[in-house]
């Protein structure tokens, strides 16, 4: 009994020592140590002669904040080819931006991978991104890229509808084919879309339709659609999952490899509206605070190269940013002519105004 | 008599090792609380008071909108309703269990431990997949389309998930009642109803208020349940979360989280003042084993509480069954398709995070419980000046929305002498200080009904304060330690709010991954992680109980 009590007190003391020790010794000193350890391990383990020359960053660990559905399937291949290890977290870009602001840019993360381009503009303006013009940029349409090279583009993400065919039949609804259709009261309570203040994708839909329809008409439109929406999803990926589970008939969503994947397991179809297809580029950037900038550049170059882009496309079927990579079969239904021609910068600049107005319109 | 000499006893301390040791522990405790609770919160408050680098009340001014008033109303409404329902149900389960034999009581206790594990938002999986718009039961069997999204969904999930912890606290509370009182009441001719009304209820008042307070503060700062099941119904905690998460408006969120403090402080005050009132009621010794008294609940009460208990466990059975089922299947428009896909993904990606989560939860809950109990001891028993304030400080992290506490750690520890962001340590510290209040409240309730004379006796026999603490107080508090450890551990394993912003690719934990999956509607993935968390938490809890039982036998 007494021993237990003593053990408790000793542990308390140890705890205090750990806590005090930590105060004196900032955490950065740990990371390189870890990296070195890893290096040794991997060198002993599998790296024989070839590793040393071809993989200068063997064992370096890159931390990646991912907002790119399916991308993780390509990381293994990257590690195999470069020896650079990946630790990643799936985090929406809005959340990452908030975290960056709280940390005043002093993040331990090296790479920002995919997500809403509006957050990248914000982060760039706040000085959190590292300027790096990859040599691969020359194969990428400049309208996808940041003019000053603070971020590159991985792929193009178009938006459209995901429809549960069973439900459409059961409820005797018409297939939607256009934005205008969503106003129809037959869809009352059957439409789900994300809150644009959370989902960068939903914001892109909102903002680009405003640019193409004109302010007044666009807001009238959203007000009418609002009548059919029970509530707004709190994550950009939620609508397609809920439509697949049959909770709602129609979802507004980004259409990419994972969406097509759902079509194999659930009675859903991905449709592009007949005209005005919103889209955004999925960006990639290096954080200014990264301590592994050279390895991070290898990462960016690899993912923007024809080779890396092909592997990323296999992981998640999208139209890639690199012009030398042919679009995947799944995207055949996308009529590129109908992609909305909009101003990316303006999309980033107008965010606050548009979201304020949005709150007024939907009454939240 | 004893009270008269109390002062002299406290004064009698020599400059021994124990004396300095105790001073060190007290200083350490106070220092840790100031550094890891008050300082981070202070930095965020500071943030809420500045705009573009200058002092400004703008963030507060923009808070006073009709919409925010509505949010406050919503928050208070939902939190009150959920807490009251949970407390009433828990009381029924507790009283039912207390007057049953050892076996039934133990069974119920273990059962409660099991059901306590799932945070309310995991239950959302079951609610949506079973009774949702295309639920397996509501739509698949009855063809009905129910809408689970709204305030009723929040109240349902919060109160159900609150029952387990509350009922365990109730059982501990009942076990502390002096059984002689019940006998006396019966001997004096009171019937069962009268005994319940005049003896049991008054003795349970401190526990009931502890439970209510705990539930209320937990519910009002919970944003995970409302965000998943609330639909358009928003509460203040959700809004604060969105301010951070969606708008990146840290200062505004900080100001908004301040709004959550007054209701929680009122609840805290209510709880404290009530504790003082009943303190004298329970200064009695416990000499009678409860097995030796014969007391039967009135027939009607027996039936009602029995059916509530059974219904509660049935609902949980369905819910857990559903979580495991969801881990192995896919809901396709109201029918099930079995698959192992979710497990494959888990195995290839999330095992490291799971191991990290377990390590974090064990360490954090141990320290949280010990410091919570010490806090209670120095405040309740030793009446050391300032510990009342420390106790309040200790309960603040529990009151404020988790995301706010997480945010405060980022703001305070992202640079400067204590740079902790991106490490596992920051998660451990955050979890520890967030759950101090669990052990603290439980220990408070235990001290209320624990006889002070035991300690006085020990002191009179020449034991030092530290020795008394170790050899007398801790052993008596062992069940309390156990319950608190389990509570804190379970909470650490499944907590999301505070960790949400603290995780980076290098220190991911399972609960955050799980919340992201569920929030994105990927219930299969979420259910796999939920199943793992449930199994592991349950095993660790069982192991903790086993250890303590063995210790008791020795």
Short mmCIF file of N, CA, C and O in Angstrom, two decimals, chain A residues 1-91:
data_model
loop_
_atom_site.label_atom_id
_atom_site.label_comp_id
_atom_site.label_asym_id
_atom_site.label_seq_id
_atom_site.Cartn_x
_atom_site.Cartn_y
_atom_site.Cartn_z
N UNK A 1 0.83 -1.20 0.00
CA UNK A 1 0.00 0.00 0.00
C UNK A 1 0.87 1.25 0.00
O UNK A 1 0.69 2.17 -0.75
N UNK A 2 1.86 1.18 0.89
CA UNK A 2 2.73 2.33 0.99
C UNK A 2 3.54 2.48 -0.29
O UNK A 2 3.80 3.58 -0.75
N UNK A 3 3.90 1.31 -0.82
CA UNK A 3 4.68 1.35 -2.05
C UNK A 3 3.92 2.04 -3.17
O UNK A 3 4.47 2.84 -3.91
N UNK A 4 2.64 1.72 -3.24
CA UNK A 4 1.84 2.33 -4.30
C UNK A 4 1.87 3.84 -4.18
O UNK A 4 2.12 4.56 -5.13
N UNK A 5 1.67 4.31 -2.95
CA UNK A 5 1.67 5.75 -2.71
C UNK A 5 2.99 6.36 -3.10
O UNK A 5 3.05 7.40 -3.78
N UNK A 6 4.06 5.69 -2.70
CA UNK A 6 5.38 6.23 -3.02
C UNK A 6 5.59 6.27 -4.52
O UNK A 6 6.08 7.27 -5.07
N UNK A 7 5.18 5.19 -5.17
CA UNK A 7 5.34 5.13 -6.62
C UNK A 7 4.64 6.31 -7.27
O UNK A 7 5.16 6.97 -8.17
N UNK A 8 3.45 6.61 -6.75
CA UNK A 8 2.68 7.73 -7.28
C UNK A 8 3.46 9.03 -7.16
O UNK A 8 3.61 9.81 -8.10
N UNK A 9 4.02 9.23 -5.97
CA UNK A 9 4.74 10.48 -5.74
C UNK A 9 6.00 10.56 -6.59
O UNK A 9 6.33 11.60 -7.16
N UNK A 10 6.67 9.43 -6.71
CA UNK A 10 7.87 9.43 -7.54
C UNK A 10 7.52 9.76 -8.99
O UNK A 10 8.18 10.58 -9.63
N UNK A 11 6.44 9.18 -9.44
CA UNK A 11 6.02 9.48 -10.81
C UNK A 11 5.70 10.95 -10.98
O UNK A 11 6.04 11.56 -12.00
N UNK A 12 5.06 11.52 -9.97
CA UNK A 12 4.74 12.96 -10.02
C UNK A 12 6.03 13.74 -10.22
O UNK A 12 6.11 14.67 -11.01
N UNK A 13 7.05 13.35 -9.45
CA UNK A 13 8.32 14.05 -9.53
C UNK A 13 8.94 13.90 -10.90
O UNK A 13 9.42 14.87 -11.50
N UNK A 14 8.91 12.66 -11.38
CA UNK A 14 9.47 12.41 -12.70
C UNK A 14 8.79 13.28 -13.75
O UNK A 14 9.41 13.87 -14.61
N UNK A 15 7.49 13.35 -13.58
CA UNK A 15 6.70 14.14 -14.51
C UNK A 15 7.18 15.59 -14.51
O UNK A 15 7.40 16.19 -15.55
N UNK A 16 7.42 16.09 -13.29
CA UNK A 16 7.84 17.48 -13.20
C UNK A 16 9.20 17.64 -13.87
O UNK A 16 9.48 18.64 -14.52
N UNK A 17 10.06 16.62 -13.70
CA UNK A 17 11.38 16.72 -14.32
C UNK A 17 11.26 16.74 -15.83
O UNK A 17 11.91 17.53 -16.50
N UNK A 18 10.41 15.87 -16.33
CA UNK A 18 10.21 15.85 -17.78
C UNK A 18 9.74 17.21 -18.24
O UNK A 18 10.25 17.79 -19.18
N UNK A 19 8.76 17.73 -17.49
CA UNK A 19 8.18 19.01 -17.87
C UNK A 19 9.25 20.10 -17.85
O UNK A 19 9.36 20.91 -18.75
N UNK A 20 10.08 20.11 -16.78
CA UNK A 20 11.09 21.15 -16.67
C UNK A 20 12.14 20.97 -17.75
O UNK A 20 12.58 21.92 -18.38
N UNK A 21 12.54 19.70 -17.95
CA UNK A 21 13.57 19.42 -18.96
C UNK A 21 13.14 19.95 -20.31
O UNK A 21 13.92 20.54 -21.04
N UNK A 22 11.87 19.77 -20.57
CA UNK A 22 11.36 20.18 -21.87
C UNK A 22 11.45 21.69 -22.03
O UNK A 22 11.70 22.19 -23.10
N UNK A 23 11.29 22.40 -20.91
CA UNK A 23 11.31 23.86 -21.00
C UNK A 23 12.64 24.35 -21.53
O UNK A 23 12.73 25.28 -22.30
N UNK A 24 13.71 23.69 -21.04
CA UNK A 24 15.02 24.19 -21.41
C UNK A 24 15.40 23.79 -22.82
O UNK A 24 16.23 24.43 -23.45
N UNK A 25 14.80 22.74 -23.28
CA UNK A 25 15.29 22.16 -24.52
C UNK A 25 14.17 22.14 -25.55
O UNK A 25 13.30 21.29 -25.52
N UNK A 26 14.18 23.12 -26.42
CA UNK A 26 13.10 23.22 -27.40
C UNK A 26 13.06 22.00 -28.31
O UNK A 26 14.09 21.33 -28.50
N UNK A 27 11.89 21.77 -28.87
CA UNK A 27 11.64 20.50 -29.52
C UNK A 27 12.40 20.32 -30.83
O UNK A 27 12.68 19.22 -31.25
N UNK A 28 12.82 21.42 -31.44
CA UNK A 28 13.49 21.30 -32.73
C UNK A 28 14.70 20.38 -32.68
O UNK A 28 15.00 19.66 -33.61
N UNK A 29 15.38 20.42 -31.51
CA UNK A 29 16.59 19.63 -31.40
C UNK A 29 16.29 18.14 -31.56
O UNK A 29 17.16 17.36 -31.87
N UNK A 30 15.03 17.77 -31.33
CA UNK A 30 14.71 16.36 -31.41
C UNK A 30 14.62 15.88 -32.86
O UNK A 30 15.06 14.79 -33.18
N UNK A 31 14.07 16.72 -33.67
CA UNK A 31 13.74 16.25 -35.02
C UNK A 31 14.94 15.77 -35.84
O UNK A 31 14.91 14.68 -36.39
N UNK A 32 16.00 16.59 -35.92
CA UNK A 32 17.13 16.13 -36.71
C UNK A 32 17.67 14.82 -36.16
O UNK A 32 18.04 13.92 -36.90
N UNK A 33 17.68 14.71 -34.84
CA UNK A 33 18.15 13.48 -34.20
C UNK A 33 17.38 12.29 -34.71
O UNK A 33 17.94 11.28 -35.10
N UNK A 34 16.08 12.47 -34.70
CA UNK A 34 15.22 11.40 -35.17
C UNK A 34 15.55 11.04 -36.62
O UNK A 34 15.66 9.90 -36.98
N UNK A 35 15.72 12.09 -37.40
CA UNK A 35 15.99 11.87 -38.82
C UNK A 35 17.27 11.07 -38.99
O UNK A 35 17.34 10.15 -39.79
N UNK A 36 18.28 11.44 -38.20
CA UNK A 36 19.55 10.74 -38.31
C UNK A 36 19.35 9.27 -37.96
O UNK A 36 19.81 8.39 -38.67
N UNK A 37 18.62 9.05 -36.88
CA UNK A 37 18.36 7.67 -36.48
C UNK A 37 17.73 6.88 -37.62
O UNK A 37 18.16 5.80 -37.96
N UNK A 38 16.70 7.50 -38.20
CA UNK A 38 16.01 6.83 -39.28
C UNK A 38 16.96 6.50 -40.40
O UNK A 38 16.93 5.43 -41.00
N UNK A 39 17.84 7.46 -40.66
CA UNK A 39 18.78 7.30 -41.75
C UNK A 39 19.62 6.05 -41.52
O UNK A 39 19.79 5.22 -42.39
N UNK A 40 20.10 5.96 -40.28
CA UNK A 40 20.93 4.82 -39.96
C UNK A 40 20.16 3.52 -40.14
O UNK A 40 20.62 2.59 -40.75
N UNK A 41 18.95 3.56 -39.60
CA UNK A 41 18.14 2.35 -39.67
C UNK A 41 17.96 1.88 -41.10
O UNK A 41 18.21 0.74 -41.44
N UNK A 42 17.51 2.83 -41.93
CA UNK A 42 17.21 2.42 -43.29
C UNK A 42 18.48 2.03 -44.03
O UNK A 42 18.48 1.13 -44.86
N UNK A 43 19.57 2.73 -43.70
CA UNK A 43 20.81 2.42 -44.39
C UNK A 43 21.25 1.00 -44.04
O UNK A 43 21.66 0.23 -44.90
N UNK A 44 21.10 0.66 -42.76
CA UNK A 44 21.47 -0.69 -42.36
C UNK A 44 20.51 -1.71 -42.97
O UNK A 44 20.90 -2.76 -43.42
N UNK A 45 19.24 -1.33 -42.95
CA UNK A 45 18.20 -2.28 -43.33
C UNK A 45 18.24 -2.69 -44.78
O UNK A 45 18.57 -3.83 -45.11
N UNK A 46 17.97 -1.76 -45.68
CA UNK A 46 17.83 -2.20 -47.07
C UNK A 46 18.75 -1.45 -48.04
O UNK A 46 19.01 -1.91 -49.13
N UNK A 47 19.22 -0.26 -47.63
CA UNK A 47 20.02 0.52 -48.56
C UNK A 47 21.39 -0.11 -48.73
O UNK A 47 22.20 -0.10 -47.81
N UNK A 48 21.68 -0.63 -49.91
CA UNK A 48 23.03 -1.17 -50.12
C UNK A 48 23.83 -0.14 -50.88
O UNK A 48 23.93 0.98 -50.43
N UNK A 49 24.39 -0.47 -52.01
CA UNK A 49 25.27 0.50 -52.65
C UNK A 49 24.49 1.62 -53.35
O UNK A 49 24.77 2.78 -53.20
N UNK A 50 23.44 1.23 -54.07
CA UNK A 50 22.75 2.17 -54.95
C UNK A 50 22.14 3.35 -54.20
O UNK A 50 22.06 4.44 -54.71
N UNK A 51 21.76 3.11 -52.94
CA UNK A 51 21.02 4.13 -52.20
C UNK A 51 21.81 5.42 -52.06
O UNK A 51 21.26 6.50 -52.21
N UNK A 52 23.07 5.31 -51.78
CA UNK A 52 23.85 6.45 -51.36
C UNK A 52 23.89 7.56 -52.41
O UNK A 52 23.66 8.72 -52.10
N UNK A 53 24.10 7.20 -53.65
CA UNK A 53 24.24 8.25 -54.67
C UNK A 53 22.89 8.76 -55.15
O UNK A 53 22.66 9.95 -55.25
N UNK A 54 21.97 7.82 -55.41
CA UNK A 54 20.72 8.22 -56.05
C UNK A 54 19.74 8.89 -55.11
O UNK A 54 18.86 9.59 -55.54
N UNK A 55 19.87 8.61 -53.85
CA UNK A 55 18.87 9.11 -52.91
C UNK A 55 19.51 9.99 -51.85
O UNK A 55 19.72 9.58 -50.72
N UNK A 56 19.83 11.23 -52.24
CA UNK A 56 20.54 12.10 -51.31
C UNK A 56 19.75 12.39 -50.04
O UNK A 56 20.31 12.76 -49.03
N UNK A 57 18.43 12.24 -50.10
CA UNK A 57 17.62 12.58 -48.92
C UNK A 57 17.08 11.33 -48.24
O UNK A 57 16.10 11.39 -47.52
N UNK A 58 17.72 10.22 -48.51
CA UNK A 58 17.32 8.96 -47.88
C UNK A 58 17.09 9.15 -46.39
O UNK A 58 17.96 9.62 -45.67
N UNK A 59 15.90 8.78 -45.94
CA UNK A 59 15.64 8.82 -44.50
C UNK A 59 15.08 10.14 -43.99
O UNK A 59 14.59 10.22 -42.88
N UNK A 60 15.19 11.19 -44.80
CA UNK A 60 14.56 12.45 -44.38
C UNK A 60 13.05 12.23 -44.26
O UNK A 60 12.46 11.53 -45.07
N UNK A 61 12.48 12.82 -43.24
CA UNK A 61 11.03 12.68 -43.08
C UNK A 61 10.35 14.00 -43.43
O UNK A 61 10.67 15.04 -42.86
N UNK A 62 9.44 13.94 -44.38
CA UNK A 62 8.68 15.14 -44.72
C UNK A 62 7.29 15.03 -44.10
O UNK A 62 6.64 14.00 -44.21
N UNK A 63 6.86 16.11 -43.48
CA UNK A 63 5.50 16.13 -42.95
C UNK A 63 4.60 16.82 -43.96
O UNK A 63 4.89 17.92 -44.41
N UNK A 64 3.52 16.15 -44.33
CA UNK A 64 2.67 16.65 -45.39
C UNK A 64 1.24 16.82 -44.88
O UNK A 64 0.69 15.91 -44.25
N UNK A 65 0.69 17.99 -45.08
CA UNK A 65 -0.71 18.21 -44.75
C UNK A 65 -1.53 18.04 -46.03
O UNK A 65 -1.38 18.80 -46.97
N UNK A 66 -2.36 17.01 -46.04
CA UNK A 66 -3.01 16.60 -47.28
C UNK A 66 -4.49 16.98 -47.31
O UNK A 66 -5.21 16.74 -46.35
N UNK A 67 -4.91 17.61 -48.39
CA UNK A 67 -6.34 17.82 -48.61
C UNK A 67 -6.64 17.38 -50.03
O UNK A 67 -7.13 18.15 -50.85
N UNK A 68 -6.24 16.18 -50.34
CA UNK A 68 -6.31 15.67 -51.70
C UNK A 68 -6.72 14.22 -51.60
O UNK A 68 -5.89 13.34 -51.31
N UNK A 69 -8.02 13.95 -51.75
CA UNK A 69 -8.54 12.59 -51.56
C UNK A 69 -7.79 11.58 -52.40
O UNK A 69 -7.61 11.76 -53.60
N UNK A 70 -7.32 10.51 -51.78
CA UNK A 70 -6.68 9.42 -52.51
C UNK A 70 -5.19 9.59 -52.71
O UNK A 70 -4.51 8.65 -53.10
N UNK A 71 -4.65 10.77 -52.41
CA UNK A 71 -3.24 11.02 -52.70
C UNK A 71 -2.32 10.08 -51.94
O UNK A 71 -1.24 9.72 -52.43
N UNK A 72 -2.75 9.66 -50.75
CA UNK A 72 -1.88 8.84 -49.90
C UNK A 72 -1.42 7.55 -50.60
O UNK A 72 -0.36 7.02 -50.30
N UNK A 73 -2.22 7.09 -51.57
CA UNK A 73 -1.84 5.86 -52.26
C UNK A 73 -0.57 6.02 -53.10
O UNK A 73 0.01 5.04 -53.54
N UNK A 74 -0.19 7.25 -53.33
CA UNK A 74 1.00 7.46 -54.17
C UNK A 74 2.26 7.66 -53.32
O UNK A 74 3.37 7.64 -53.83
N UNK A 75 2.10 7.85 -52.00
CA UNK A 75 3.26 8.18 -51.17
C UNK A 75 4.29 7.06 -51.11
O UNK A 75 5.49 7.30 -51.08
N UNK A 76 3.79 5.82 -51.11
CA UNK A 76 4.69 4.69 -50.98
C UNK A 76 5.68 4.66 -52.14
O UNK A 76 6.88 4.48 -51.96
N UNK A 77 5.14 4.87 -53.32
CA UNK A 77 5.98 4.86 -54.52
C UNK A 77 7.04 5.97 -54.43
O UNK A 77 8.20 5.76 -54.76
N UNK A 78 6.62 7.11 -53.97
CA UNK A 78 7.55 8.24 -53.84
C UNK A 78 8.69 7.87 -52.89
O UNK A 78 9.86 8.11 -53.18
N UNK A 79 8.32 7.29 -51.74
CA UNK A 79 9.33 6.91 -50.76
C UNK A 79 10.29 5.87 -51.34
O UNK A 79 11.50 5.93 -51.14
N UNK A 80 9.72 4.94 -52.07
CA UNK A 80 10.54 3.90 -52.68
C UNK A 80 11.57 4.51 -53.63
O UNK A 80 12.73 4.12 -53.65
N UNK A 81 11.15 5.49 -54.41
CA UNK A 81 12.05 6.03 -55.43
C UNK A 81 13.04 7.04 -54.87
O UNK A 81 14.14 7.17 -55.38
N UNK A 82 12.67 7.77 -53.87
CA UNK A 82 13.54 8.85 -53.38
C UNK A 82 14.13 8.57 -52.02
O UNK A 82 15.06 9.25 -51.59
N UNK A 83 13.58 7.61 -51.30
CA UNK A 83 14.05 7.35 -49.94
C UNK A 83 13.54 8.35 -48.93
O UNK A 83 13.86 8.27 -47.75
N UNK A 84 12.75 9.31 -49.38
CA UNK A 84 12.20 10.30 -48.44
C UNK A 84 10.92 9.74 -47.82
O UNK A 84 10.03 9.31 -48.53
N UNK A 85 10.89 9.74 -46.50
CA UNK A 85 9.72 9.21 -45.81
C UNK A 85 8.62 10.28 -45.69
O UNK A 85 8.93 11.47 -45.57
N UNK A 86 7.39 9.83 -45.71
CA UNK A 86 6.27 10.77 -45.62
C UNK A 86 5.48 10.51 -44.36
O UNK A 86 5.11 9.37 -44.07
N UNK A 87 5.25 11.56 -43.60
CA UNK A 87 4.25 11.48 -42.53
C UNK A 87 3.17 12.46 -42.91
O UNK A 87 3.46 13.60 -43.24
N UNK A 88 1.93 12.00 -42.92
CA UNK A 88 0.91 12.90 -43.45
C UNK A 88 -0.32 12.93 -42.56
O UNK A 88 -0.58 12.03 -41.78
N UNK A 89 -1.05 14.01 -42.69
CA UNK A 89 -2.34 14.13 -42.01
C UNK A 89 -3.32 14.68 -43.02
O UNK A 89 -2.96 15.48 -43.87
N UNK A 90 -4.53 14.18 -42.92
CA UNK A 90 -5.56 14.70 -43.80
C UNK A 90 -6.26 15.84 -43.07
O UNK A 90 -6.85 15.63 -42.03
N UNK A 91 -6.13 17.02 -43.60
CA UNK A 91 -6.64 18.19 -42.89
C UNK A 91 -7.16 19.18 -43.93
O UNK A 91 -6.47 19.47 -44.90
#
